[in-house]
XYZ file of C-alpha atoms in Angstrom:
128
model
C 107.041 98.987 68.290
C 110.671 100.112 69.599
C 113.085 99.232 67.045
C 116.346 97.739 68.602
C 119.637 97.983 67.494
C 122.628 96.314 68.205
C 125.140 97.324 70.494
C 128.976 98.120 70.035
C 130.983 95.953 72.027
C 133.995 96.707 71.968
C 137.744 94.757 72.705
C 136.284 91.389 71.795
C 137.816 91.439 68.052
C 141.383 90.222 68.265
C 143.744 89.887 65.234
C 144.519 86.026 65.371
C 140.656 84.975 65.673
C 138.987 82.579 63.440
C 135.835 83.208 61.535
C 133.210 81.278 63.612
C 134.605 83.396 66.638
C 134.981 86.570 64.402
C 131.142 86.167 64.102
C 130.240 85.355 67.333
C 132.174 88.431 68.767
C 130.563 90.843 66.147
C 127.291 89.085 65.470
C 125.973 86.594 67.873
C 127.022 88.678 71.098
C 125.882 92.200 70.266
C 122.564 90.268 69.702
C 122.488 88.445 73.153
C 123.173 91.555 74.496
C 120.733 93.397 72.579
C 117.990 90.964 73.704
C 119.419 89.934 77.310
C 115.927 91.598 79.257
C 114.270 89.161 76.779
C 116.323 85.963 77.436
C 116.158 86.967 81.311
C 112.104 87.193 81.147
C 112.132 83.961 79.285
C 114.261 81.776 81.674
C 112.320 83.492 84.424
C 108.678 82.093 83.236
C 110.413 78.799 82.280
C 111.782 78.581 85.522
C 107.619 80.136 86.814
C 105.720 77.779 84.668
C 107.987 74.541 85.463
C 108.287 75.355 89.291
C 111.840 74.826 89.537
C 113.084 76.486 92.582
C 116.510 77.630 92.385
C 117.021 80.093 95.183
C 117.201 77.063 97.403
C 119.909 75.840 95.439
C 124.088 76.244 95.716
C 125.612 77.705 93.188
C 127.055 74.869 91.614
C 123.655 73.530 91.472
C 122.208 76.315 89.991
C 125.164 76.390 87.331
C 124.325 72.835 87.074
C 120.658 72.854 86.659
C 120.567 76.207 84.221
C 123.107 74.089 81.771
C 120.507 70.804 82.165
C 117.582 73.023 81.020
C 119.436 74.172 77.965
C 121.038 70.367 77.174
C 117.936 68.428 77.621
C 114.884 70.983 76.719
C 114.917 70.947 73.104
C 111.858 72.948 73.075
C 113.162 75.520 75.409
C 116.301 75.200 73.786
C 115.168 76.184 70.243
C 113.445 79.430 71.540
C 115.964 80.790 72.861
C 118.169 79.950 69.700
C 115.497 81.724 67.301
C 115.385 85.137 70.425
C 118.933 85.352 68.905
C 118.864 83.625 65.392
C 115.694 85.594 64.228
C 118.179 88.840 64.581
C 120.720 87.789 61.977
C 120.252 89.472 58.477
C 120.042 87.847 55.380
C 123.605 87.202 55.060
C 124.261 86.516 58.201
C 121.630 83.658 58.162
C 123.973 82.610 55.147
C 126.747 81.894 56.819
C 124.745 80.477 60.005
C 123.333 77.703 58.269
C 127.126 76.309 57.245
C 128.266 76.783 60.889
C 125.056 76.339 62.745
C 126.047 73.520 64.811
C 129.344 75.024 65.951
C 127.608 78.594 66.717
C 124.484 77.204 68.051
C 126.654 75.582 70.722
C 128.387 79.272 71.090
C 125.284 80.895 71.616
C 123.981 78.439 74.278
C 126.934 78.695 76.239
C 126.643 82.503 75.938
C 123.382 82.447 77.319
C 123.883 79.957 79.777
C 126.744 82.389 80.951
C 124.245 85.323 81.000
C 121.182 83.609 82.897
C 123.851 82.472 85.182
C 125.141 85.964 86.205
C 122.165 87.609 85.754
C 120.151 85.436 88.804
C 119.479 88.620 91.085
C 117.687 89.889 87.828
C 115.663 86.157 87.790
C 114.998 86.259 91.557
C 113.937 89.726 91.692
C 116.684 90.738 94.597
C 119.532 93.357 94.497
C 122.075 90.530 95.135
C 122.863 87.257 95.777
């Protein structure tokens, strides 16, 4: 088994930040990152298994049918939560649970963001 580690991204800490996004920007996105060929693969065989054709769509229907699945699946929802939840460590779970709501929303949007710009990966094409 390959053991992953989480990137260094770098510029997103900024002095006047709160905590949740202190944690997001040092926590929740190094993990999306970390696991992005994971999320991709997993939208892609929602998007197989469901046969929901979005290279017929516009843009602003893909943007709009990518946030739907995330809103309305719970299911699909909550897997994609625990790709990037089952990466925090023990104290970072700690804080989580106070804050979930609030960062759960974070890391959909981050996500949503990611499958979004990441649809020539999805489609299998150089570029859209």
């Amino acid at each position: 088994m390959n053991k992953k580690e989480r990137p260094i991204i770098k510029n997103l800490i900024k002095k006047h930040t709160t905590e949740i996004e202190s944690f997001q920007n040092t926590i929740v996105r190094p993990i999306i990152k970390m696991q992005h060929p994971l999320l991709v693969a997993s939208f892609k065989n929602y998007l197989e298994k469901r046969k929901v054709d979005l290279q017929s769509c516009s843009d602003l229907e893909i943007n709009n049918k990518i946030k739907s699945i995330y809103n309305k699946d719970i299911s699909y929802r909550n897997i994609s939560l625990g790709l990037i939840i089952g990466h925090f460590s023990t104290s970072e779970f700690s804080y989580y649970i106070n804050y979930s709501s609030e960062i759960n929303k974070r890391i959909i949007k981050i996500i949503h963001q990611r499958v979004h710009n990441s649809l020539s990966e999805i489609f299998g094409l150089e570029s859209l």
